[in-house]
Amino acid sequence: MWKAHLIFFICSALSNIFDIHLEAAGSQLLPVIGKGQMSVVAKLFRLMGKEPVALVDADGIADGTALVSGYLVENTYADELASDFGAATANDMATDIYNDFCRLVTNEWNSIAILAAQHPYWINKSQDDDLIVSKRRATFCTLFTHEDQLLPQQFLSIKRRLTALLNILEKSGLFILRKGSIESYYLTSDQNTSIGKPNAAIDEIDAFYSINKSDLTTSYGDVIRCITHAAMTQKISEAEALRALILAIVSPAHEVFKSDPTSTHFNALARSILGGRSEMFDLAVKNDRLIVAIKSNILDVDSFPVELSRDDSVPQVINRALGITS
């Protein structure tokens, strides 16, 4: 039960430290208990018109492809990415890589056992745990917690293939904690004895504020990429919504600007269209150009203010400024 909440607390703290404003971008962190529920929850959110982004322990991929398939099946974007690696579909790519990984663990365990035995997945396994499952988990994480020169040569190819798959999954909204569970990312609390302990997570979070950001980025890179992606995913939707607001006021303002060079009442026009929401924008004429600025402290759009001449296409200029290609 505590596992999902620990990840939630860590993500919340890191988003604050790195100024990743999930709430302002329209995103929300939601703990989900049980990886078996993740695909169901993701499907539910998609039906609601949302874009779910998931962060799961390494066993989410080391134990099988069920969760992965939930993000890759009938995913044309992922299929296109997988085609660069010669795969018919992304799910086919995932299945082939996972099967080869499992065979390699079975056949070459002895060559990586010394390294894998140092991982918490192996150290903390119980007598009731399936031994081959523990081997797969520990081996997977060992690949991503050690430099290539320390790994057995026969595991380097599968590491590259897994990395390619993980990158496609991240672009599809599924992020894997490559080091294991969230405790394997701790910089101050003991990684082997902190599993599922809230106090250890609290101590770790307290230490964040005294740790150099570059060290946090190095250790928690998987987590930071996830919350950054979540914010960016919503920013794309935000850009679409922002475009609708801007075009609602700039298109008529531009028509006035073209027909009456002396007019200065653009903000009044915007207010008549958008009401209080017009306070986010400022329209003015300077050097014979219509200047459109964003005044909101929450919205950070580097390409604004924009300038429009009388001959400019308003949709094209605004799309370009917002990074919208269609």
Short mmCIF file of C-alpha atoms in Angstrom, two decimals:
data_model
loop_
_atom_site.label_atom_id
_atom_site.label_comp_id
_atom_site.label_asym_id
_atom_site.label_seq_id
_atom_site.Cartn_x
_atom_site.Cartn_y
_atom_site.Cartn_z
CA MET A 1 0.00 0.00 0.00
CA TRP A 2 2.76 2.42 0.93
CA LYS A 3 4.75 1.83 -2.26
CA ALA A 4 2.58 3.97 -4.54
CA HIS A 5 2.41 6.73 -1.95
CA LEU A 6 6.20 6.81 -1.50
CA ILE A 7 6.64 7.37 -5.23
CA PHE A 8 3.94 10.05 -5.03
CA PHE A 9 5.80 11.89 -2.26
CA ILE A 10 9.14 11.67 -4.08
CA CYS A 11 7.61 12.93 -7.34
CA SER A 12 5.91 15.81 -5.55
CA ALA A 13 9.13 16.87 -3.86
CA LEU A 14 11.19 16.70 -7.05
CA SER A 15 8.60 18.63 -9.03
CA ASN A 16 8.84 21.41 -6.45
CA ILE A 17 12.63 21.46 -6.39
CA PHE A 18 12.94 21.53 -10.18
CA ASP A 19 10.03 23.96 -10.65
CA ILE A 20 8.05 21.48 -12.72
CA HIS A 21 4.59 22.93 -12.20
CA LEU A 22 2.38 19.92 -12.84
CA GLU A 23 -0.77 21.48 -11.41
CA ALA A 24 -0.33 24.73 -13.31
CA ALA A 25 0.14 22.70 -16.49
CA GLY A 26 -3.08 20.80 -15.83
CA SER A 27 -1.45 17.56 -14.62
CA GLN A 28 -2.14 15.70 -11.40
CA LEU A 29 -0.19 13.01 -9.56
CA LEU A 30 -2.30 9.96 -8.71
CA PRO A 31 -1.00 6.96 -6.71
CA VAL A 32 -2.21 3.66 -8.18
CA ILE A 33 -1.92 0.59 -5.95
CA GLY A 34 -0.97 -2.52 -7.91
CA LYS A 35 0.64 -2.69 -11.34
CA GLY A 36 -2.19 -4.95 -12.42
CA GLN A 37 -4.51 -1.97 -12.19
CA MET A 38 -2.25 0.38 -14.15
CA SER A 39 -3.46 -0.56 -17.64
CA VAL A 40 -7.09 -0.40 -16.49
CA VAL A 41 -6.61 3.04 -14.97
CA ALA A 42 -4.73 4.27 -18.06
CA LYS A 43 -7.54 3.05 -20.34
CA LEU A 44 -10.11 4.78 -18.14
CA PHE A 45 -8.26 8.08 -18.34
CA ARG A 46 -7.94 7.81 -22.13
CA LEU A 47 -11.70 7.32 -22.37
CA MET A 48 -12.01 10.55 -20.37
CA GLY A 49 -9.87 12.35 -22.94
CA LYS A 50 -6.78 12.45 -20.72
CA GLU A 51 -3.20 11.46 -21.54
CA PRO A 52 -2.02 9.18 -18.70
CA VAL A 53 1.66 9.01 -17.81
CA ALA A 54 2.74 6.11 -15.58
CA LEU A 55 5.84 5.53 -13.45
CA VAL A 56 6.36 1.94 -12.28
CA ASP A 57 9.00 -0.22 -10.63
CA ALA A 58 11.37 -2.24 -12.80
CA ASP A 59 9.37 -5.41 -12.12
CA GLY A 60 6.69 -3.84 -14.33
CA ILE A 61 8.79 -4.95 -17.28
CA ALA A 62 11.09 -7.58 -15.75
CA ASP A 63 8.14 -9.81 -14.79
CA GLY A 64 6.40 -9.78 -18.16
CA THR A 65 4.97 -7.68 -20.97
CA ALA A 66 1.35 -7.31 -19.86
CA LEU A 67 1.76 -3.73 -18.65
CA VAL A 68 3.97 -2.83 -21.61
CA SER A 69 1.44 -4.19 -24.09
CA GLY A 70 -1.23 -1.97 -22.56
CA TYR A 71 0.74 1.02 -23.77
CA LEU A 72 1.96 -0.37 -27.10
CA VAL A 73 -0.89 -2.37 -28.67
CA GLU A 74 -2.52 -0.35 -31.48
CA ASN A 75 -0.21 2.56 -30.70
CA THR A 76 0.62 3.85 -34.18
CA TYR A 77 3.13 6.37 -32.86
CA ALA A 78 5.06 3.66 -31.00
CA ASP A 79 4.83 1.40 -34.06
CA GLU A 80 6.42 4.11 -36.17
CA LEU A 81 9.27 4.44 -33.68
CA ALA A 82 9.72 0.67 -33.56
CA SER A 83 9.89 0.47 -37.36
CA ASP A 84 13.23 2.30 -37.16
CA PHE A 85 14.55 -0.84 -35.46
CA GLY A 86 13.07 -3.18 -38.06
CA ALA A 87 10.07 -4.25 -35.99
CA ALA A 88 6.61 -4.72 -37.48
CA THR A 89 4.97 -3.25 -34.37
CA ALA A 90 6.17 -1.85 -31.06
CA ASN A 91 4.48 -4.68 -29.20
CA ASP A 92 6.27 -7.25 -31.37
CA MET A 93 9.53 -5.47 -30.59
CA ALA A 94 8.80 -5.58 -26.86
CA THR A 95 7.88 -9.26 -26.94
CA ASP A 96 11.01 -10.26 -28.87
CA ILE A 97 13.31 -8.26 -26.61
CA TYR A 98 11.70 -9.58 -23.45
CA ASN A 99 11.88 -13.20 -24.59
CA ASP A 100 15.56 -12.82 -25.53
CA PHE A 101 16.23 -11.16 -22.18
CA CYS A 102 14.62 -14.06 -20.31
CA ARG A 103 16.63 -16.63 -22.28
CA LEU A 104 19.83 -14.73 -21.60
CA VAL A 105 19.16 -14.59 -17.86
CA THR A 106 18.50 -18.33 -17.82
CA ASN A 107 21.55 -19.24 -19.89
CA GLU A 108 24.07 -16.67 -18.64
CA TRP A 109 23.08 -16.09 -15.01
CA ASN A 110 26.43 -17.25 -13.68
CA SER A 111 28.26 -14.54 -15.61
CA ILE A 112 26.26 -11.71 -14.03
CA ALA A 113 25.31 -13.29 -10.70
CA ILE A 114 28.04 -11.56 -8.66
CA LEU A 115 26.79 -8.13 -9.74
CA ALA A 116 23.09 -8.99 -9.63
CA ALA A 117 23.39 -10.43 -6.13
CA GLN A 118 24.25 -6.92 -4.87
CA HIS A 119 20.89 -5.50 -5.92
CA PRO A 120 18.05 -5.06 -3.36
CA TYR A 121 15.75 -7.18 -5.53
CA TRP A 122 18.07 -10.12 -4.86
CA ILE A 123 19.12 -9.21 -1.33
CA ASN A 124 15.53 -8.80 -0.14
CA LYS A 125 13.98 -11.79 -1.90
CA SER A 126 12.14 -14.22 0.33
CA GLN A 127 12.15 -18.00 0.31
CA ASP A 128 8.69 -17.94 -1.23
CA ASP A 129 9.75 -15.81 -4.20
CA ASP A 130 10.12 -17.43 -7.60
CA LEU A 131 13.88 -17.72 -8.12
CA ILE A 132 13.80 -17.06 -11.86
CA VAL A 133 11.65 -13.96 -11.32
CA SER A 134 14.17 -12.67 -8.78
CA LYS A 135 16.99 -13.34 -11.23
CA ARG A 136 15.23 -11.40 -13.99
CA ARG A 137 14.50 -8.44 -11.73
CA ALA A 138 18.01 -8.26 -10.32
CA THR A 139 19.61 -8.70 -13.75
CA PHE A 140 17.45 -6.04 -15.40
CA CYS A 141 18.36 -3.47 -12.76
CA THR A 142 22.02 -4.47 -12.78
CA LEU A 143 22.15 -3.58 -16.47
CA PHE A 144 21.05 -0.03 -15.63
CA THR A 145 23.01 0.50 -12.43
CA HIS A 146 26.42 -0.42 -13.84
CA GLU A 147 28.52 1.04 -16.61
CA ASP A 148 28.95 -1.09 -19.72
CA GLN A 149 32.59 -1.85 -18.97
CA LEU A 150 31.57 -3.61 -15.75
CA LEU A 151 28.95 -5.82 -17.38
CA PRO A 152 29.55 -9.20 -19.02
CA GLN A 153 30.02 -8.78 -22.76
CA GLN A 154 27.10 -11.05 -23.59
CA PHE A 155 24.67 -8.66 -21.83
CA LEU A 156 25.62 -5.48 -23.68
CA SER A 157 23.46 -6.16 -26.73
CA ILE A 158 20.32 -6.84 -24.69
CA LYS A 159 20.98 -3.68 -22.66
CA ARG A 160 21.03 -1.62 -25.87
CA ARG A 161 17.83 -3.26 -27.08
CA LEU A 162 16.11 -2.76 -23.74
CA THR A 163 17.21 0.87 -23.74
CA ALA A 164 15.65 1.36 -27.17
CA LEU A 165 12.41 -0.21 -25.92
CA LEU A 166 12.38 1.88 -22.74
CA ASN A 167 12.82 5.04 -24.80
CA ILE A 168 9.80 4.13 -26.93
CA LEU A 169 7.78 3.38 -23.81
CA GLU A 170 8.68 6.75 -22.31
CA LYS A 171 7.54 8.52 -25.46
CA SER A 172 4.30 6.55 -25.12
CA GLY A 173 3.81 7.65 -21.51
CA LEU A 174 5.15 4.63 -19.59
CA PHE A 175 8.25 5.23 -17.48
CA ILE A 176 10.13 2.38 -15.82
CA LEU A 177 12.24 2.87 -12.71
CA ARG A 178 15.29 1.28 -14.30
CA LYS A 179 17.18 0.95 -11.02
CA GLY A 180 14.41 -1.10 -9.38
CA SER A 181 11.99 0.37 -6.85
CA ILE A 182 12.05 4.00 -5.76
CA GLU A 183 14.26 3.09 -2.79
CA SER A 184 17.06 2.14 -5.20
CA TYR A 185 17.32 5.83 -6.10
CA TYR A 186 17.90 7.04 -2.54
CA LEU A 187 21.01 9.12 -1.96
CA THR A 188 20.90 9.28 1.84
CA SER A 189 18.63 6.51 3.13
CA ASP A 190 19.86 2.93 2.89
CA GLN A 191 18.70 1.41 -0.40
CA ASN A 192 18.65 -2.16 0.93
CA THR A 193 16.80 -1.62 4.21
CA SER A 194 14.42 1.21 3.30
CA ILE A 195 11.95 -0.78 1.22
CA GLY A 196 8.43 0.43 1.93
CA LYS A 197 9.43 2.51 4.96
CA PRO A 198 7.76 5.96 5.05
CA ASN A 199 10.30 7.37 7.51
CA ALA A 200 13.15 6.59 5.14
CA ALA A 201 11.31 8.38 2.33
CA ILE A 202 10.72 11.40 4.56
CA ASP A 203 14.41 11.53 5.49
CA GLU A 204 15.34 11.27 1.82
CA ILE A 205 12.98 14.08 0.84
CA ASP A 206 14.28 16.29 3.67
CA ALA A 207 17.79 15.78 2.33
CA PHE A 208 16.79 16.84 -1.19
CA TYR A 209 17.04 20.49 -0.28
CA SER A 210 20.69 20.18 0.76
CA ILE A 211 21.74 18.07 -2.24
CA ASN A 212 23.11 19.66 -5.39
CA LYS A 213 20.53 19.64 -8.19
CA SER A 214 22.99 18.03 -10.58
CA ASP A 215 23.37 15.09 -8.16
CA LEU A 216 19.60 14.78 -7.89
CA THR A 217 19.33 14.82 -11.68
CA THR A 218 21.95 12.09 -11.98
CA SER A 219 20.35 9.83 -9.38
CA TYR A 220 16.66 10.51 -10.05
CA GLY A 221 16.86 10.98 -13.82
CA ASP A 222 14.14 8.41 -14.56
CA VAL A 223 11.72 10.12 -12.17
CA ILE A 224 12.51 13.64 -13.36
CA ARG A 225 12.03 12.63 -17.00
CA CYS A 226 8.62 11.24 -16.09
CA ILE A 227 7.28 14.31 -14.31
CA THR A 228 8.78 16.56 -16.98
CA HIS A 229 7.00 14.51 -19.66
CA ALA A 230 3.75 14.74 -17.70
CA ALA A 231 4.05 18.52 -17.58
CA MET A 232 5.04 18.75 -21.25
CA THR A 233 2.19 16.48 -22.32
CA GLN A 234 -0.26 18.84 -20.72
CA LYS A 235 1.54 21.86 -22.12
CA ILE A 236 0.75 20.56 -25.58
CA SER A 237 -2.94 20.53 -24.64
CA GLU A 238 -2.47 23.89 -22.96
CA ALA A 239 -1.00 25.29 -26.18
CA GLU A 240 -4.10 24.19 -28.08
CA ALA A 241 -6.35 25.86 -25.52
CA LEU A 242 -4.18 28.96 -25.49
CA ARG A 243 -4.30 29.16 -29.28
CA ALA A 244 -8.10 29.18 -29.19
CA LEU A 245 -8.10 32.11 -26.76
CA ILE A 246 -5.47 34.07 -28.67
CA LEU A 247 -7.12 33.60 -32.05
CA ALA A 248 -10.46 34.65 -30.57
CA ILE A 249 -9.08 38.11 -29.84
CA VAL A 250 -6.16 38.54 -32.23
CA SER A 251 -8.03 37.68 -35.42
CA PRO A 252 -10.61 40.48 -35.01
CA ALA A 253 -7.94 42.82 -33.61
CA HIS A 254 -5.81 42.20 -36.67
CA GLU A 255 -8.73 43.07 -38.95
CA VAL A 256 -9.16 46.37 -37.08
CA PHE A 257 -5.40 46.95 -37.25
CA LYS A 258 -5.43 46.48 -41.03
CA SER A 259 -8.38 48.80 -41.63
CA ASP A 260 -7.71 51.49 -38.99
CA PRO A 261 -4.03 52.23 -38.31
CA THR A 262 -4.95 54.77 -35.63
CA SER A 263 -7.01 52.43 -33.44
CA THR A 264 -5.70 51.79 -29.90
CA HIS A 265 -8.68 50.01 -28.35
CA PHE A 266 -7.49 46.45 -28.85
CA ASN A 267 -7.57 45.46 -25.18
CA ALA A 268 -11.13 46.76 -24.90
CA LEU A 269 -12.01 44.63 -27.91
CA ALA A 270 -10.37 41.62 -26.27
CA ARG A 271 -12.28 42.26 -23.06
CA SER A 272 -15.58 42.36 -24.93
CA ILE A 273 -14.79 38.92 -26.37
CA LEU A 274 -13.12 37.07 -23.50
CA GLY A 275 -14.26 39.01 -20.46
CA GLY A 276 -11.93 38.56 -17.48
CA ARG A 277 -9.73 36.08 -19.34
CA SER A 278 -8.54 38.91 -21.57
CA GLU A 279 -6.42 40.13 -18.63
CA MET A 280 -3.94 37.40 -19.58
CA PHE A 281 -3.10 39.28 -22.77
CA ASP A 282 -1.96 42.71 -23.86
CA LEU A 283 -2.46 44.01 -27.41
CA ALA A 284 -0.80 47.18 -28.64
CA VAL A 285 0.57 48.79 -31.80
CA LYS A 286 4.26 49.62 -31.97
CA ASN A 287 6.34 50.54 -35.01
CA ASP A 288 3.37 49.82 -37.26
CA ARG A 289 3.01 46.26 -35.95
CA LEU A 290 0.39 44.62 -33.77
CA ILE A 291 2.13 43.32 -30.64
CA VAL A 292 0.54 40.40 -28.76
CA ALA A 293 1.94 39.76 -25.27
CA ILE A 294 1.06 37.25 -22.54
CA LYS A 295 0.94 38.76 -19.05
CA SER A 296 0.26 35.60 -16.99
CA ASN A 297 2.94 34.57 -14.48
CA ILE A 298 1.84 30.95 -14.74
CA LEU A 299 2.03 30.63 -18.51
CA ASP A 300 5.65 30.59 -19.64
CA VAL A 301 5.73 30.98 -23.42
CA ASP A 302 9.20 32.06 -24.50
CA SER A 303 8.15 33.04 -28.02
CA PHE A 304 5.83 35.81 -26.82
CA PRO A 305 5.32 38.67 -27.39
CA VAL A 306 4.78 38.21 -31.11
CA GLU A 307 4.56 40.88 -33.77
CA LEU A 308 2.18 40.88 -36.71
CA SER A 309 2.36 43.01 -39.80
CA ARG A 310 -0.76 43.84 -41.76
CA ASP A 311 0.04 41.16 -44.32
CA ASP A 312 0.71 38.33 -41.84
CA SER A 313 -1.54 35.30 -41.50
CA VAL A 314 -2.69 35.35 -37.88
CA PRO A 315 -3.15 31.54 -37.51
CA GLN A 316 0.28 30.84 -39.00
CA VAL A 317 2.05 33.33 -36.74
CA ILE A 318 0.27 32.14 -33.59
CA ASN A 319 0.78 28.45 -34.41
CA ARG A 320 4.47 29.06 -34.97
CA ALA A 321 4.78 30.95 -31.68
CA LEU A 322 3.05 28.16 -29.75
CA GLY A 323 4.96 25.38 -31.49
CA ILE A 324 1.82 23.93 -33.05
CA THR A 325 2.39 22.33 -36.44
CA SER A 326 -1.19 21.90 -37.57
#
